[in-house]
Amino acid sequence: MSSTQIPVIETQTERTDLPLVVMPTVIPTMLEPLTACLPTLRDLARVRLHTDTTYDEETIVERMQGADAMIDIGLHISDHLLDQLADHVRCFAFGGTGVASFINLDRTRELGIRVCNVVHYGNHAVAEHAFGLIMELTKHVGRLDREMREGQWAGMDGLDLYDRTIGLAGFGGIGQTMACIARGFGMHILVWNSHLHTDQAAQFDAQPVDDLGDLFEQSDVVSLHLPLTQATAGMVTAKQLDRLRPGSIIINTARAEVISPGALLTRLQRGDILAGLDVFDREPLPADDPLRQVPNLVMTPHVAWRSDGANRNLTKQIMQSLAAFYRGERMNVVA
């Protein structure tokens, strides 16, 4: 192998009778847990893991030649790429929950291609990251560290979370984990969810709110934990964002598409609220995106779901969903 070649991890290479599963691009920290789960597909499928990161569609198509299934963690499948793979790929196994952001599910249904996701793999990882954004916006630790290294000592005041109100839009596994953390800070908790039962909220000392706009108006911090579906796309409107009080905070570690296009940027440009974002309409975020120029904003590159525990959970589910596919069973099937 030449110095320019990228190592490839392969299993059961002699079993040419078995279908081929390919992961054409990888996040490096995923390699160890993925490799540990490879025995799950023994005698069911060969596996080929490429050990570098690429988003080049031409390279993806080349690496996917002959593949019956694809493992996808973080790669957006354009309709153009999907059409090039559709003649031989029968299953996409995604390492995430909101796969509608990554592939055209209506198109995969038309093509008869199975799409699998993973569920509840990173509730704690995402909730902890959301609170990391909240803490940076209220305690400024990262900013103060940078100023200290530049020789400054003036510092700045922080904001207390104690006795303030957090509004959780969405109350699944992540939202409930957020409620547990918020209780530890002594926060009041409001919850809006499309199918919320009062007794469920009561388990977390949370107060249910019937109207999403009321949640925005009554909260000091609003954190979005809505899945992306046809019903939730654009659910958060400019009108609701207008109801955020000056000085309040909005956090999105869910999906950018649950907010009406352009509405959050317009609200932030007024300069009277703060925001922490881990998800964006276009990913990777273009260098000229106007969000990069918003001063009252903390951004991270869609990494809330990435932690050691979440990596282990999602890679295990990926392999289990593929094993189910080859056994003629169903697991985590979304299309």
CSV table of C-alpha atoms in Angstrom, one decimal:
chain,number,residue,atom,x,y,z
A,1,MET,CA,0.0,0.0,0.0
A,2,SER,CA,1.4,3.4,-1.0
A,3,SER,CA,1.7,6.3,1.5
A,4,THR,CA,-1.2,8.0,-0.2
A,5,GLN,CA,-3.6,5.1,0.2
A,6,ILE,CA,-6.1,5.2,3.1
A,7,PRO,CA,-6.4,2.0,5.2
A,8,VAL,CA,-9.6,0.1,4.8
A,9,ILE,CA,-11.0,-2.3,7.5
A,10,GLU,CA,-12.7,-5.4,6.0
A,11,THR,CA,-14.3,-8.5,7.4
A,12,GLN,CA,-15.0,-11.9,5.9
A,13,THR,CA,-13.3,-11.0,2.6
A,14,GLU,CA,-13.3,-14.7,1.5
A,15,ARG,CA,-17.1,-14.9,1.9
A,16,THR,CA,-18.0,-13.5,-1.6
A,17,ASP,CA,-21.4,-15.2,-1.2
A,18,LEU,CA,-22.4,-12.6,1.4
A,19,PRO,CA,-23.7,-9.1,0.6
A,20,LEU,CA,-21.4,-6.2,1.1
A,21,VAL,CA,-22.0,-3.4,3.6
A,22,VAL,CA,-19.8,-0.3,3.1
A,23,MET,CA,-19.1,2.8,5.2
A,24,PRO,CA,-17.6,5.2,2.7
A,25,THR,CA,-16.6,7.9,5.1
A,26,VAL,CA,-16.1,7.9,8.9
A,27,ILE,CA,-15.8,10.2,11.8
A,28,PRO,CA,-12.5,9.0,13.3
A,29,THR,CA,-13.8,8.6,16.9
A,30,MET,CA,-16.4,6.1,15.5
A,31,LEU,CA,-13.9,3.6,14.3
A,32,GLU,CA,-13.2,1.9,17.6
A,33,PRO,CA,-16.9,1.3,18.5
A,34,LEU,CA,-17.7,0.3,15.0
A,35,THR,CA,-14.9,-2.2,14.9
A,36,ALA,CA,-16.0,-3.6,18.2
A,37,CYS,CA,-19.5,-4.3,16.8
A,38,LEU,CA,-18.4,-6.0,13.5
A,39,PRO,CA,-19.0,-9.5,14.9
A,40,THR,CA,-22.8,-8.7,14.9
A,41,LEU,CA,-22.8,-9.2,11.1
A,42,ARG,CA,-20.7,-12.4,11.1
A,43,ASP,CA,-22.1,-14.8,8.5
A,44,LEU,CA,-24.7,-12.2,7.5
A,45,ALA,CA,-22.6,-9.7,5.5
A,46,ARG,CA,-19.1,-8.6,4.6
A,47,VAL,CA,-18.2,-5.1,5.9
A,48,ARG,CA,-15.8,-2.6,4.4
A,49,LEU,CA,-15.0,0.5,6.6
A,50,HIS,CA,-13.1,3.4,5.0
A,51,THR,CA,-11.1,5.1,7.7
A,52,ASP,CA,-11.0,8.6,6.5
A,53,THR,CA,-13.5,11.5,6.2
A,54,THR,CA,-14.7,12.7,2.8
A,55,TYR,CA,-17.9,14.4,1.6
A,56,ASP,CA,-17.0,14.2,-2.1
A,57,GLU,CA,-19.8,12.6,-3.9
A,58,GLU,CA,-17.6,11.1,-6.7
A,59,THR,CA,-15.5,9.4,-4.0
A,60,ILE,CA,-18.6,8.1,-2.2
A,61,VAL,CA,-20.0,6.6,-5.4
A,62,GLU,CA,-16.6,5.0,-6.2
A,63,ARG,CA,-16.3,3.5,-2.7
A,64,MET,CA,-19.9,2.2,-2.8
A,65,GLN,CA,-19.5,0.1,-5.9
A,66,GLY,CA,-21.0,-3.3,-5.4
A,67,ALA,CA,-22.4,-2.4,-1.9
A,68,ASP,CA,-25.7,-3.8,-0.9
A,69,ALA,CA,-26.1,-1.5,2.2
A,70,MET,CA,-24.5,1.7,3.4
A,71,ILE,CA,-23.6,2.8,6.9
A,72,ASP,CA,-24.0,6.6,7.1
A,73,ILE,CA,-22.9,8.8,10.0
A,74,GLY,CA,-23.2,12.5,9.2
A,75,LEU,CA,-23.2,12.3,5.4
A,76,HIS,CA,-26.0,14.1,3.6
A,77,ILE,CA,-27.3,12.1,0.7
A,78,SER,CA,-28.4,14.4,-2.1
A,79,ASP,CA,-31.0,13.2,-4.5
A,80,HIS,CA,-28.3,13.1,-7.2
A,81,LEU,CA,-26.1,10.8,-5.0
A,82,LEU,CA,-29.1,8.7,-4.1
A,83,ASP,CA,-30.0,8.1,-7.7
A,84,GLN,CA,-26.4,6.9,-8.4
A,85,LEU,CA,-26.6,4.4,-5.5
A,86,ALA,CA,-30.2,3.3,-6.0
A,87,ASP,CA,-29.4,0.5,-8.5
A,88,HIS,CA,-27.5,-1.6,-6.0
A,89,VAL,CA,-28.0,-0.2,-2.4
A,90,ARG,CA,-31.0,-1.7,-0.7
A,91,CYS,CA,-30.5,-0.3,2.8
A,92,PHE,CA,-29.2,2.9,4.4
A,93,ALA,CA,-28.3,2.5,8.1
A,94,PHE,CA,-28.0,6.0,9.6
A,95,GLY,CA,-26.2,6.8,12.8
A,96,GLY,CA,-28.7,9.4,13.9
A,97,THR,CA,-32.4,10.1,14.7
A,98,GLY,CA,-33.4,12.9,12.4
A,99,VAL,CA,-32.6,11.1,9.1
A,100,ALA,CA,-35.1,13.3,7.2
A,101,SER,CA,-32.4,16.0,7.3
A,102,PHE,CA,-30.0,13.6,5.5
A,103,ILE,CA,-31.9,11.8,2.8
A,104,ASN,CA,-35.1,12.2,0.9
A,105,LEU,CA,-37.4,9.6,2.6
A,106,ASP,CA,-40.2,10.0,0.0
A,107,ARG,CA,-37.7,9.1,-2.7
A,108,THR,CA,-36.3,6.1,-0.8
A,109,ARG,CA,-39.9,4.8,-0.4
A,110,GLU,CA,-40.5,5.1,-4.1
A,111,LEU,CA,-37.3,3.2,-4.8
A,112,GLY,CA,-38.1,0.5,-2.2
A,113,ILE,CA,-34.9,1.2,-0.2
A,114,ARG,CA,-34.9,0.6,3.5
A,115,VAL,CA,-33.8,3.4,5.8
A,116,CYS,CA,-32.9,2.8,9.4
A,117,ASN,CA,-32.1,5.2,12.2
A,118,VAL,CA,-31.0,4.9,15.8
A,119,VAL,CA,-33.1,5.9,18.8
A,120,HIS,CA,-32.4,7.2,22.3
A,121,TYR,CA,-28.7,6.6,21.8
A,122,GLY,CA,-27.5,10.1,23.0
A,123,ASN,CA,-30.2,11.5,25.3
A,124,HIS,CA,-27.6,12.5,27.9
A,125,ALA,CA,-25.0,13.6,25.3
A,126,VAL,CA,-27.4,16.1,23.6
A,127,ALA,CA,-28.9,17.3,26.8
A,128,GLU,CA,-25.5,17.9,28.4
A,129,HIS,CA,-24.3,19.7,25.2
A,130,ALA,CA,-27.4,21.9,25.3
A,131,PHE,CA,-26.6,22.9,28.8
A,132,GLY,CA,-23.0,23.5,27.7
A,133,LEU,CA,-24.3,26.1,25.3
A,134,ILE,CA,-26.5,27.6,28.0
A,135,MET,CA,-23.6,27.8,30.4
A,136,GLU,CA,-21.4,29.5,27.8
A,137,LEU,CA,-24.1,32.1,27.2
A,138,THR,CA,-24.6,32.7,30.9
A,139,LYS,CA,-21.2,32.2,32.4
A,140,HIS,CA,-18.9,33.0,29.4
A,141,VAL,CA,-16.2,30.5,30.4
A,142,GLY,CA,-14.8,30.1,26.9
A,143,ARG,CA,-14.8,33.8,26.3
A,144,LEU,CA,-13.2,34.6,29.6
A,145,ASP,CA,-10.5,32.0,29.0
A,146,ARG,CA,-9.6,33.6,25.6
A,147,GLU,CA,-9.5,37.1,27.3
A,148,MET,CA,-7.3,35.8,30.1
A,149,ARG,CA,-4.8,34.3,27.5
A,150,GLU,CA,-4.7,37.7,25.8
A,151,GLY,CA,-3.6,39.3,29.1
A,152,GLN,CA,-7.0,40.8,30.1
A,153,TRP,CA,-8.4,40.7,33.7
A,154,ALA,CA,-11.6,42.8,33.5
A,155,GLY,CA,-13.9,39.9,33.4
A,156,MET,CA,-17.7,40.2,33.0
A,157,ASP,CA,-20.9,39.4,35.0
A,158,GLY,CA,-22.7,36.2,34.5
A,159,LEU,CA,-26.3,35.3,34.7
A,160,ASP,CA,-27.8,32.9,37.3
A,161,LEU,CA,-29.9,29.9,36.1
A,162,TYR,CA,-31.3,29.4,39.6
A,163,ASP,CA,-34.9,30.5,39.9
A,164,ARG,CA,-35.1,31.2,36.2
A,165,THR,CA,-37.5,29.4,33.8
A,166,ILE,CA,-36.5,27.0,31.1
A,167,GLY,CA,-39.1,26.1,28.4
A,168,LEU,CA,-38.6,22.8,26.7
A,169,ALA,CA,-40.2,22.4,23.3
A,170,GLY,CA,-40.4,18.6,22.9
A,171,PHE,CA,-40.4,16.2,25.8
A,172,GLY,CA,-39.0,12.9,24.6
A,173,GLY,CA,-35.9,11.3,26.0
A,174,ILE,CA,-33.7,14.4,25.5
A,175,GLY,CA,-36.3,16.8,26.8
A,176,GLN,CA,-36.8,14.7,29.9
A,177,THR,CA,-33.1,14.6,30.5
A,178,MET,CA,-33.0,18.3,30.1
A,179,ALA,CA,-35.7,18.6,32.8
A,180,CYS,CA,-33.6,16.5,35.2
A,181,ILE,CA,-30.5,18.7,34.7
A,182,ALA,CA,-32.6,21.9,35.0
A,183,ARG,CA,-34.0,20.7,38.4
A,184,GLY,CA,-30.4,20.4,39.6
A,185,PHE,CA,-29.9,24.1,38.8
A,186,GLY,CA,-33.0,25.0,40.6
A,187,MET,CA,-34.8,26.2,37.5
A,188,HIS,CA,-38.6,26.3,36.9
A,189,ILE,CA,-39.6,24.0,34.0
A,190,LEU,CA,-42.2,24.6,31.4
A,191,VAL,CA,-43.0,22.0,28.8
A,192,TRP,CA,-44.7,22.0,25.5
A,193,ASN,CA,-45.2,18.7,23.5
A,194,SER,CA,-47.8,17.7,21.0
A,195,HIS,CA,-48.8,14.7,23.0
A,196,LEU,CA,-48.0,15.7,26.6
A,197,HIS,CA,-49.9,14.2,29.5
A,198,THR,CA,-50.0,16.2,32.7
A,199,ASP,CA,-48.9,13.3,34.9
A,200,GLN,CA,-45.8,12.9,32.6
A,201,ALA,CA,-44.8,16.5,33.2
A,202,ALA,CA,-45.4,16.2,36.9
A,203,GLN,CA,-42.8,13.4,37.2
A,204,PHE,CA,-40.2,16.0,36.4
A,205,ASP,CA,-41.7,18.9,38.4
A,206,ALA,CA,-42.6,20.5,35.0
A,207,GLN,CA,-45.6,22.6,34.2
A,208,PRO,CA,-47.3,21.8,30.8
A,209,VAL,CA,-48.0,24.7,28.4
A,210,ASP,CA,-50.7,24.3,25.8
A,211,ASP,CA,-49.5,26.9,23.3
A,212,LEU,CA,-45.9,26.9,21.9
A,213,GLY,CA,-45.9,30.7,21.6
A,214,ASP,CA,-46.8,31.0,25.3
A,215,LEU,CA,-43.8,28.8,26.1
A,216,PHE,CA,-41.5,31.2,24.3
A,217,GLU,CA,-43.0,34.2,26.0
A,218,GLN,CA,-42.9,32.8,29.6
A,219,SER,CA,-39.4,31.3,29.5
A,220,ASP,CA,-35.9,32.8,30.2
A,221,VAL,CA,-34.4,29.9,28.2
A,222,VAL,CA,-36.1,28.0,25.4
A,223,SER,CA,-34.5,24.7,24.3
A,224,LEU,CA,-35.8,22.9,21.2
A,225,HIS,CA,-36.0,19.1,21.3
A,226,LEU,CA,-38.4,18.5,18.4
A,227,PRO,CA,-37.9,15.7,15.9
A,228,LEU,CA,-37.9,16.8,12.2
A,229,THR,CA,-41.1,15.5,10.6
A,230,GLN,CA,-43.6,16.9,8.1
A,231,ALA,CA,-45.6,18.2,11.0
A,232,THR,CA,-42.7,19.9,12.8
A,233,ALA,CA,-40.9,21.4,9.8
A,234,GLY,CA,-41.1,25.2,10.2
A,235,MET,CA,-43.2,24.8,13.4
A,236,VAL,CA,-41.3,27.6,15.1
A,237,THR,CA,-42.4,30.7,13.4
A,238,ALA,CA,-41.2,34.3,13.3
A,239,LYS,CA,-44.3,35.3,15.3
A,240,GLN,CA,-43.3,32.9,18.1
A,241,LEU,CA,-39.7,34.1,18.1
A,242,ASP,CA,-41.0,37.6,18.4
A,243,ARG,CA,-42.5,36.6,21.7
A,244,LEU,CA,-39.1,35.9,23.2
A,245,ARG,CA,-38.4,38.6,25.9
A,246,PRO,CA,-35.3,40.7,25.6
A,247,GLY,CA,-32.4,39.0,27.3
A,248,SER,CA,-33.8,35.5,26.9
A,249,ILE,CA,-31.9,32.6,25.3
A,250,ILE,CA,-32.9,30.1,22.6
A,251,ILE,CA,-31.0,26.8,22.2
A,252,ASN,CA,-31.3,24.4,19.2
A,253,THR,CA,-29.7,21.1,19.3
A,254,ALA,CA,-32.5,19.4,17.4
A,255,ARG,CA,-32.8,20.4,13.8
A,256,ALA,CA,-32.6,23.8,12.1
A,257,GLU,CA,-35.5,22.9,9.9
A,258,VAL,CA,-38.0,23.0,12.8
A,259,ILE,CA,-37.6,26.8,12.6
A,260,SER,CA,-39.1,28.7,9.7
A,261,PRO,CA,-36.4,29.5,7.2
A,262,GLY,CA,-34.6,32.8,8.0
A,263,ALA,CA,-36.8,33.6,11.0
A,264,LEU,CA,-34.1,33.0,13.7
A,265,LEU,CA,-31.5,35.0,11.9
A,266,THR,CA,-33.9,37.9,11.6
A,267,ARG,CA,-34.7,37.7,15.3
A,268,LEU,CA,-31.1,37.5,16.3
A,269,GLN,CA,-30.1,40.5,14.2
A,270,ARG,CA,-32.3,42.6,16.4
A,271,GLY,CA,-29.6,42.1,19.0
A,272,ASP,CA,-31.8,41.7,22.1
A,273,ILE,CA,-31.7,37.9,22.6
A,274,LEU,CA,-29.0,35.2,22.9
A,275,ALA,CA,-28.8,31.9,21.1
A,276,GLY,CA,-26.8,28.6,21.2
A,277,LEU,CA,-27.0,26.5,18.0
A,278,ASP,CA,-25.6,23.1,17.1
A,279,VAL,CA,-27.7,22.7,13.9
A,280,PHE,CA,-28.0,24.7,10.7
A,281,ASP,CA,-30.0,24.9,7.5
A,282,ARG,CA,-26.9,24.2,5.5
A,283,GLU,CA,-24.2,21.8,6.9
A,284,PRO,CA,-21.3,22.3,6.9
A,285,LEU,CA,-22.1,26.0,7.6
A,286,PRO,CA,-20.8,28.0,4.6
A,287,ALA,CA,-18.0,30.5,5.3
A,288,ASP,CA,-20.2,33.4,4.2
A,289,ASP,CA,-23.3,32.5,6.2
A,290,PRO,CA,-24.5,35.6,8.0
A,291,LEU,CA,-24.9,33.7,11.2
A,292,ARG,CA,-21.1,33.8,11.5
A,293,GLN,CA,-21.4,37.6,12.0
A,294,VAL,CA,-24.0,37.5,14.8
A,295,PRO,CA,-22.3,38.5,18.1
A,296,ASN,CA,-24.9,37.2,20.5
A,297,LEU,CA,-24.6,33.7,19.3
A,298,VAL,CA,-22.6,30.6,20.3
A,299,MET,CA,-22.2,27.9,17.6
A,300,THR,CA,-20.9,24.3,17.5
A,301,PRO,CA,-20.7,22.2,14.4
A,302,HIS,CA,-23.5,19.6,14.9
A,303,VAL,CA,-21.6,17.7,17.6
A,304,ALA,CA,-24.1,17.5,20.4
A,305,TRP,CA,-24.7,13.8,19.7
A,306,ARG,CA,-21.0,13.0,19.7
A,307,SER,CA,-19.7,11.5,23.0
A,308,ASP,CA,-18.1,8.3,24.0
A,309,GLY,CA,-21.3,6.8,25.3
A,310,ALA,CA,-23.4,7.9,22.4
A,311,ASN,CA,-20.9,6.6,19.9
A,312,ARG,CA,-21.1,3.1,21.5
A,313,ASN,CA,-24.9,3.2,21.6
A,314,LEU,CA,-25.4,4.3,18.0
A,315,THR,CA,-22.8,2.0,16.4
A,316,LYS,CA,-24.4,-0.9,18.2
A,317,GLN,CA,-27.8,0.0,16.9
A,318,ILE,CA,-26.5,0.5,13.4
A,319,MET,CA,-25.1,-3.1,13.3
A,320,GLN,CA,-28.2,-4.5,14.9
A,321,SER,CA,-30.5,-2.9,12.3
A,322,LEU,CA,-28.4,-4.2,9.5
A,323,ALA,CA,-28.4,-7.7,11.1
A,324,ALA,CA,-32.2,-7.5,11.3
A,325,PHE,CA,-32.3,-6.5,7.6
A,326,TYR,CA,-30.4,-9.5,6.5
A,327,ARG,CA,-32.4,-11.8,8.8
A,328,GLY,CA,-35.7,-10.5,7.2
A,329,GLU,CA,-36.6,-8.7,10.4
A,330,ARG,CA,-37.3,-5.0,11.1
A,331,MET,CA,-35.5,-2.7,13.6
A,332,ASN,CA,-35.5,1.1,13.7
A,333,VAL,CA,-37.0,1.2,10.2
A,334,VAL,CA,-38.2,4.7,9.2
A,335,ALA,CA,-38.7,4.1,5.5
